[in-house]
Amino acid sequence: LSQADVIILTYGTSLVYKHQNKVIANCHKQPNNLFEHEQLSFSEIKASIHHTLDLISSLNAEAKVIFTVSPIRHLRSGVTESSRSKAVLLAALHEALGEHKNKQSTYFPSYEIFMDELRDYRFVKEDLTHPTIQAEQYIWERFSSTFFNKKTTEIIDQVMKYNDFKNHRPKNTSLHLQQLIEKKNKLNQVYPFINLT
């Protein structure tokens, strides 16, 4: 964090799991009945965002912070709770950004793009929650055009082509490996700051 030029933070929900009065991550997919399920308040979320920005500023005052809200809905809690969760999160985030002294912080509307511009069901996977690859590409293109200059976009395009070539399954593996090494060396010569491992 102390050396980053840009830090991207994506919030997913304002619904939390609590165990013995402590907020925890239910990343092990334990049964819900083991936890209390709670909606954080507007004030709690806003205070947490201020704390996050203060912490980042203390480590790296020059870093630009880009906030987003994940377009993935948490439908296990129900449609109403999921919408309420996102609404409280969005309101607290925007108010905190307006108040905070770190004016290098900004917001990118990935949630709004997905919900409002990509309304068609073809942009949602069969679970009706997760975006399709097409939706992810659309949001990525919007993000890129918002935050990247032409040079950065060119570098990303070249690295993506390299990765596509690297992930290709060729018939002639030795020739493919030789070409891969050549492409990697060429990219490293032009962009020595890129790690292509």
PDB file of C-alpha atoms in Angstrom:
ATOM      1  CA  LEU A   1       0.000   0.000   0.000  1.00  0.00           C
ATOM      2  CA  SER A   2       2.781   2.413   0.812  1.00  0.00           C
ATOM      3  CA  GLN A   3       4.106   2.279  -2.775  1.00  0.00           C
ATOM      4  CA  ALA A   4       0.839   2.060  -4.698  1.00  0.00           C
ATOM      5  CA  ASP A   5      -0.203   4.882  -6.993  1.00  0.00           C
ATOM      6  CA  VAL A   6      -3.791   3.646  -7.146  1.00  0.00           C
ATOM      7  CA  ILE A   7      -5.785   1.512  -4.711  1.00  0.00           C
ATOM      8  CA  ILE A   8      -9.104   0.008  -5.808  1.00  0.00           C
ATOM      9  CA  LEU A   9     -11.588  -1.007  -3.123  1.00  0.00           C
ATOM     10  CA  THR A  10     -14.781  -2.869  -3.970  1.00  0.00           C
ATOM     11  CA  TYR A  11     -17.508  -3.152  -1.368  1.00  0.00           C
ATOM     12  CA  GLY A  12     -19.953  -6.018  -1.751  1.00  0.00           C
ATOM     13  CA  THR A  13     -22.603  -5.675   0.908  1.00  0.00           C
ATOM     14  CA  SER A  14     -23.514  -3.935   4.130  1.00  0.00           C
ATOM     15  CA  LEU A  15     -24.886  -7.196   5.517  1.00  0.00           C
ATOM     16  CA  VAL A  16     -22.529  -8.909   7.942  1.00  0.00           C
ATOM     17  CA  TYR A  17     -22.267 -12.151   9.847  1.00  0.00           C
ATOM     18  CA  LYS A  18     -21.554 -11.939  13.556  1.00  0.00           C
ATOM     19  CA  HIS A  19     -20.276 -14.637  15.861  1.00  0.00           C
ATOM     20  CA  GLN A  20     -20.023 -13.864  19.575  1.00  0.00           C
ATOM     21  CA  ASN A  21     -20.628 -10.155  18.792  1.00  0.00           C
ATOM     22  CA  LYS A  22     -17.706  -9.985  16.336  1.00  0.00           C
ATOM     23  CA  VAL A  23     -18.099  -9.375  12.610  1.00  0.00           C
ATOM     24  CA  ILE A  24     -16.638 -12.346  10.766  1.00  0.00           C
ATOM     25  CA  ALA A  25     -16.330 -13.598   7.191  1.00  0.00           C
ATOM     26  CA  ASN A  26     -18.338 -16.723   6.520  1.00  0.00           C
ATOM     27  CA  CYS A  27     -15.830 -17.782   3.874  1.00  0.00           C
ATOM     28  CA  HIS A  28     -16.012 -21.431   4.927  1.00  0.00           C
ATOM     29  CA  LYS A  29     -19.724 -21.516   4.059  1.00  0.00           C
ATOM     30  CA  GLN A  30     -20.762 -22.618   7.511  1.00  0.00           C
ATOM     31  CA  PRO A  31     -24.512 -22.954   8.158  1.00  0.00           C
ATOM     32  CA  ASN A  32     -26.206 -19.566   8.626  1.00  0.00           C
ATOM     33  CA  ASN A  33     -27.759 -20.643  11.923  1.00  0.00           C
ATOM     34  CA  LEU A  34     -24.300 -20.468  13.544  1.00  0.00           C
ATOM     35  CA  PHE A  35     -24.224 -16.699  13.038  1.00  0.00           C
ATOM     36  CA  GLU A  36     -26.245 -13.579  13.609  1.00  0.00           C
ATOM     37  CA  HIS A  37     -27.025 -11.796  10.370  1.00  0.00           C
ATOM     38  CA  GLU A  38     -27.083  -8.015  10.640  1.00  0.00           C
ATOM     39  CA  GLN A  39     -27.460  -4.962   8.433  1.00  0.00           C
ATOM     40  CA  LEU A  40     -24.779  -2.395   9.280  1.00  0.00           C
ATOM     41  CA  SER A  41     -26.131   1.094   9.790  1.00  0.00           C
ATOM     42  CA  PHE A  42     -25.415   4.051   7.538  1.00  0.00           C
ATOM     43  CA  SER A  43     -23.290   5.579  10.339  1.00  0.00           C
ATOM     44  CA  GLU A  44     -21.270   2.385  10.879  1.00  0.00           C
ATOM     45  CA  ILE A  45     -20.469   2.072   7.187  1.00  0.00           C
ATOM     46  CA  LYS A  46     -19.583   5.735   6.814  1.00  0.00           C
ATOM     47  CA  ALA A  47     -17.296   5.595   9.868  1.00  0.00           C
ATOM     48  CA  SER A  48     -15.615   2.484   8.464  1.00  0.00           C
ATOM     49  CA  ILE A  49     -14.995   4.188   5.107  1.00  0.00           C
ATOM     50  CA  HIS A  50     -13.529   7.237   6.876  1.00  0.00           C
ATOM     51  CA  HIS A  51     -11.302   4.908   8.911  1.00  0.00           C
ATOM     52  CA  THR A  52     -10.163   3.125   5.732  1.00  0.00           C
ATOM     53  CA  LEU A  53      -9.325   6.422   4.015  1.00  0.00           C
ATOM     54  CA  ASP A  54      -7.491   7.693   7.105  1.00  0.00           C
ATOM     55  CA  LEU A  55      -5.449   4.502   7.257  1.00  0.00           C
ATOM     56  CA  ILE A  56      -4.542   4.665   3.562  1.00  0.00           C
ATOM     57  CA  SER A  57      -3.637   8.362   3.877  1.00  0.00           C
ATOM     58  CA  SER A  58      -1.370   7.617   6.843  1.00  0.00           C
ATOM     59  CA  LEU A  59       0.470   4.966   4.810  1.00  0.00           C
ATOM     60  CA  ASN A  60       0.469   6.734   1.456  1.00  0.00           C
ATOM     61  CA  ALA A  61      -0.885  10.267   1.227  1.00  0.00           C
ATOM     62  CA  GLU A  62      -0.351  10.372  -2.559  1.00  0.00           C
ATOM     63  CA  ALA A  63      -2.357   7.259  -3.417  1.00  0.00           C
ATOM     64  CA  LYS A  64      -5.525   7.693  -5.426  1.00  0.00           C
ATOM     65  CA  VAL A  65      -8.346   5.512  -4.077  1.00  0.00           C
ATOM     66  CA  ILE A  66     -11.056   4.255  -6.423  1.00  0.00           C
ATOM     67  CA  PHE A  67     -14.151   2.859  -4.726  1.00  0.00           C
ATOM     68  CA  THR A  68     -16.672   0.614  -6.422  1.00  0.00           C
ATOM     69  CA  VAL A  69     -19.678  -1.392  -5.316  1.00  0.00           C
ATOM     70  CA  SER A  70     -19.845  -4.953  -6.609  1.00  0.00           C
ATOM     71  CA  PRO A  71     -22.668  -5.625  -9.056  1.00  0.00           C
ATOM     72  CA  ILE A  72     -23.155  -9.075  -7.549  1.00  0.00           C
ATOM     73  CA  ARG A  73     -26.350  -9.166  -5.527  1.00  0.00           C
ATOM     74  CA  HIS A  74     -26.634 -11.191  -2.320  1.00  0.00           C
ATOM     75  CA  LEU A  75     -29.929 -12.898  -3.031  1.00  0.00           C
ATOM     76  CA  ARG A  76     -29.538 -15.513  -0.273  1.00  0.00           C
ATOM     77  CA  SER A  77     -30.735 -12.772   2.070  1.00  0.00           C
ATOM     78  CA  GLY A  78     -33.696 -12.010  -0.181  1.00  0.00           C
ATOM     79  CA  VAL A  79     -34.284  -9.444  -2.894  1.00  0.00           C
ATOM     80  CA  THR A  80     -35.347  -6.692  -0.490  1.00  0.00           C
ATOM     81  CA  GLU A  81     -32.414  -7.178   1.880  1.00  0.00           C
ATOM     82  CA  SER A  82     -29.959  -7.269  -1.008  1.00  0.00           C
ATOM     83  CA  SER A  83     -31.325  -4.014  -2.450  1.00  0.00           C
ATOM     84  CA  ARG A  84     -31.410  -2.368   0.965  1.00  0.00           C
ATOM     85  CA  SER A  85     -27.826  -3.468   1.599  1.00  0.00           C
ATOM     86  CA  LYS A  86     -26.586  -1.898  -1.635  1.00  0.00           C
ATOM     87  CA  ALA A  87     -28.618   1.286  -1.063  1.00  0.00           C
ATOM     88  CA  VAL A  88     -27.195   1.878   2.423  1.00  0.00           C
ATOM     89  CA  LEU A  89     -23.700   1.078   1.173  1.00  0.00           C
ATOM     90  CA  LEU A  90     -23.964   3.479  -1.766  1.00  0.00           C
ATOM     91  CA  ALA A  91     -25.395   6.313   0.329  1.00  0.00           C
ATOM     92  CA  ALA A  92     -22.736   5.972   3.042  1.00  0.00           C
ATOM     93  CA  LEU A  93     -19.930   5.685   0.505  1.00  0.00           C
ATOM     94  CA  HIS A  94     -20.945   8.813  -1.390  1.00  0.00           C
ATOM     95  CA  GLU A  95     -21.393  10.846   1.776  1.00  0.00           C
ATOM     96  CA  ALA A  96     -18.043   9.693   3.194  1.00  0.00           C
ATOM     97  CA  LEU A  97     -16.256  10.557  -0.058  1.00  0.00           C
ATOM     98  CA  GLY A  98     -17.849  14.007  -0.050  1.00  0.00           C
ATOM     99  CA  GLU A  99     -16.731  14.664   3.517  1.00  0.00           C
ATOM    100  CA  HIS A 100     -13.252  13.169   3.600  1.00  0.00           C
ATOM    101  CA  LYS A 101     -10.140  15.290   3.332  1.00  0.00           C
ATOM    102  CA  ASN A 102      -8.559  12.859   0.820  1.00  0.00           C
ATOM    103  CA  LYS A 103      -9.891  14.469  -2.340  1.00  0.00           C
ATOM    104  CA  GLN A 104      -7.960  12.009  -4.515  1.00  0.00           C
ATOM    105  CA  SER A 105     -10.642   9.440  -3.772  1.00  0.00           C
ATOM    106  CA  THR A 106     -13.295   8.770  -6.361  1.00  0.00           C
ATOM    107  CA  TYR A 107     -16.124   6.396  -7.185  1.00  0.00           C
ATOM    108  CA  PHE A 108     -16.611   4.177 -10.236  1.00  0.00           C
ATOM    109  CA  PRO A 109     -20.237   3.080 -10.816  1.00  0.00           C
ATOM    110  CA  SER A 110     -19.794  -0.623 -11.657  1.00  0.00           C
ATOM    111  CA  TYR A 111     -22.969  -1.545  -9.746  1.00  0.00           C
ATOM    112  CA  GLU A 112     -25.038   1.112 -11.494  1.00  0.00           C
ATOM    113  CA  ILE A 113     -23.667   0.191 -14.925  1.00  0.00           C
ATOM    114  CA  PHE A 114     -24.626  -3.441 -14.382  1.00  0.00           C
ATOM    115  CA  MET A 115     -28.074  -2.706 -12.956  1.00  0.00           C
ATOM    116  CA  ASP A 116     -29.079   0.146 -15.285  1.00  0.00           C
ATOM    117  CA  GLU A 117     -27.155  -0.169 -18.544  1.00  0.00           C
ATOM    118  CA  LEU A 118     -26.959  -3.977 -18.677  1.00  0.00           C
ATOM    119  CA  ARG A 119     -30.547  -4.718 -17.688  1.00  0.00           C
ATOM    120  CA  ASP A 120     -31.031  -7.514 -20.211  1.00  0.00           C
ATOM    121  CA  TYR A 121     -30.849 -11.060 -18.808  1.00  0.00           C
ATOM    122  CA  ARG A 122     -28.212 -12.008 -21.382  1.00  0.00           C
ATOM    123  CA  PHE A 123     -25.753 -10.088 -19.187  1.00  0.00           C
ATOM    124  CA  VAL A 124     -26.516 -12.273 -16.154  1.00  0.00           C
ATOM    125  CA  LYS A 125     -25.419 -15.878 -15.617  1.00  0.00           C
ATOM    126  CA  GLU A 126     -27.993 -18.600 -14.963  1.00  0.00           C
ATOM    127  CA  ASP A 127     -27.836 -17.955 -11.204  1.00  0.00           C
ATOM    128  CA  LEU A 128     -29.379 -14.502 -11.921  1.00  0.00           C
ATOM    129  CA  THR A 129     -26.704 -12.946  -9.715  1.00  0.00           C
ATOM    130  CA  HIS A 130     -23.306 -12.955 -11.418  1.00  0.00           C
ATOM    131  CA  PRO A 131     -22.414 -10.972 -14.543  1.00  0.00           C
ATOM    132  CA  THR A 132     -21.538 -12.826 -17.741  1.00  0.00           C
ATOM    133  CA  ILE A 133     -18.145 -12.451 -19.403  1.00  0.00           C
ATOM    134  CA  GLN A 134     -19.773 -10.005 -21.833  1.00  0.00           C
ATOM    135  CA  ALA A 135     -20.983  -7.855 -18.911  1.00  0.00           C
ATOM    136  CA  GLU A 136     -17.565  -8.017 -17.247  1.00  0.00           C
ATOM    137  CA  GLN A 137     -15.941  -6.867 -20.500  1.00  0.00           C
ATOM    138  CA  TYR A 138     -18.389  -3.987 -20.832  1.00  0.00           C
ATOM    139  CA  ILE A 139     -17.720  -2.802 -17.278  1.00  0.00           C
ATOM    140  CA  TRP A 140     -13.956  -3.234 -17.784  1.00  0.00           C
ATOM    141  CA  GLU A 141     -14.094  -1.126 -20.969  1.00  0.00           C
ATOM    142  CA  ARG A 142     -15.975   1.607 -19.115  1.00  0.00           C
ATOM    143  CA  PHE A 143     -13.439   1.452 -16.255  1.00  0.00           C
ATOM    144  CA  SER A 144     -10.524   1.560 -18.712  1.00  0.00           C
ATOM    145  CA  SER A 145     -11.878   4.528 -20.636  1.00  0.00           C
ATOM    146  CA  THR A 146     -12.484   6.368 -17.360  1.00  0.00           C
ATOM    147  CA  PHE A 147      -9.111   5.818 -15.695  1.00  0.00           C
ATOM    148  CA  PHE A 148      -6.493   4.761 -18.270  1.00  0.00           C
ATOM    149  CA  ASN A 149      -4.622   6.907 -20.734  1.00  0.00           C
ATOM    150  CA  LYS A 150      -3.877   5.706 -24.269  1.00  0.00           C
ATOM    151  CA  LYS A 151      -0.419   4.360 -23.354  1.00  0.00           C
ATOM    152  CA  THR A 152      -1.786   2.276 -20.464  1.00  0.00           C
ATOM    153  CA  THR A 153      -4.519   0.873 -22.708  1.00  0.00           C
ATOM    154  CA  GLU A 154      -1.898  -0.124 -25.303  1.00  0.00           C
ATOM    155  CA  ILE A 155       0.190  -1.901 -22.652  1.00  0.00           C
ATOM    156  CA  ILE A 156      -2.854  -3.760 -21.322  1.00  0.00           C
ATOM    157  CA  ASP A 157      -3.818  -4.838 -24.858  1.00  0.00           C
ATOM    158  CA  GLN A 158      -0.322  -6.206 -25.490  1.00  0.00           C
ATOM    159  CA  VAL A 159      -0.218  -8.061 -22.165  1.00  0.00           C
ATOM    160  CA  MET A 160      -3.673  -9.544 -22.826  1.00  0.00           C
ATOM    161  CA  LYS A 161      -2.513 -10.760 -26.263  1.00  0.00           C
ATOM    162  CA  TYR A 162       0.552 -12.277 -24.614  1.00  0.00           C
ATOM    163  CA  ASN A 163      -1.630 -14.030 -22.023  1.00  0.00           C
ATOM    164  CA  ASP A 164      -3.975 -15.335 -24.728  1.00  0.00           C
ATOM    165  CA  PHE A 165      -0.977 -16.753 -26.587  1.00  0.00           C
ATOM    166  CA  LYS A 166       0.451 -18.197 -23.369  1.00  0.00           C
ATOM    167  CA  ASN A 167      -2.847 -19.946 -22.554  1.00  0.00           C
ATOM    168  CA  HIS A 168      -3.238 -21.374 -26.061  1.00  0.00           C
ATOM    169  CA  ARG A 169      -2.855 -25.170 -26.350  1.00  0.00           C
ATOM    170  CA  PRO A 170      -0.708 -25.716 -29.431  1.00  0.00           C
ATOM    171  CA  LYS A 171      -0.012 -28.865 -31.425  1.00  0.00           C
ATOM    172  CA  ASN A 172       3.691 -28.054 -31.566  1.00  0.00           C
ATOM    173  CA  THR A 173       4.598 -27.297 -27.951  1.00  0.00           C
ATOM    174  CA  SER A 174       8.311 -26.686 -28.500  1.00  0.00           C
ATOM    175  CA  LEU A 175       7.663 -24.074 -31.202  1.00  0.00           C
ATOM    176  CA  HIS A 176       4.963 -22.479 -29.047  1.00  0.00           C
ATOM    177  CA  LEU A 177       7.327 -22.298 -26.063  1.00  0.00           C
ATOM    178  CA  GLN A 178      10.046 -20.711 -28.199  1.00  0.00           C
ATOM    179  CA  GLN A 179       7.589 -18.102 -29.535  1.00  0.00           C
ATOM    180  CA  LEU A 180       6.293 -17.460 -26.019  1.00  0.00           C
ATOM    181  CA  ILE A 181       9.813 -16.755 -24.739  1.00  0.00           C
ATOM    182  CA  GLU A 182      10.429 -14.392 -27.670  1.00  0.00           C
ATOM    183  CA  LYS A 183       7.182 -12.508 -27.009  1.00  0.00           C
ATOM    184  CA  LYS A 184       7.955 -12.296 -23.295  1.00  0.00           C
ATOM    185  CA  ASN A 185      11.479 -10.983 -23.922  1.00  0.00           C
ATOM    186  CA  LYS A 186      10.169  -8.406 -26.387  1.00  0.00           C
ATOM    187  CA  LEU A 187       7.548  -7.167 -23.913  1.00  0.00           C
ATOM    188  CA  ASN A 188      10.118  -7.055 -21.092  1.00  0.00           C
ATOM    189  CA  GLN A 189      12.464  -4.969 -23.258  1.00  0.00           C
ATOM    190  CA  VAL A 190       9.770  -2.428 -24.069  1.00  0.00           C
ATOM    191  CA  TYR A 191       8.118  -2.501 -20.623  1.00  0.00           C
ATOM    192  CA  PRO A 192      10.722  -3.607 -18.043  1.00  0.00           C
ATOM    193  CA  PHE A 193       8.351  -2.762 -15.173  1.00  0.00           C
ATOM    194  CA  ILE A 194       5.891  -5.524 -16.125  1.00  0.00           C
ATOM    195  CA  ASN A 195       6.133  -8.894 -14.398  1.00  0.00           C
ATOM    196  CA  LEU A 196       5.020 -11.597 -16.832  1.00  0.00           C
ATOM    197  CA  THR A 197       5.475 -14.646 -14.620  1.00  0.00           C
TER     198      THR A 197
END
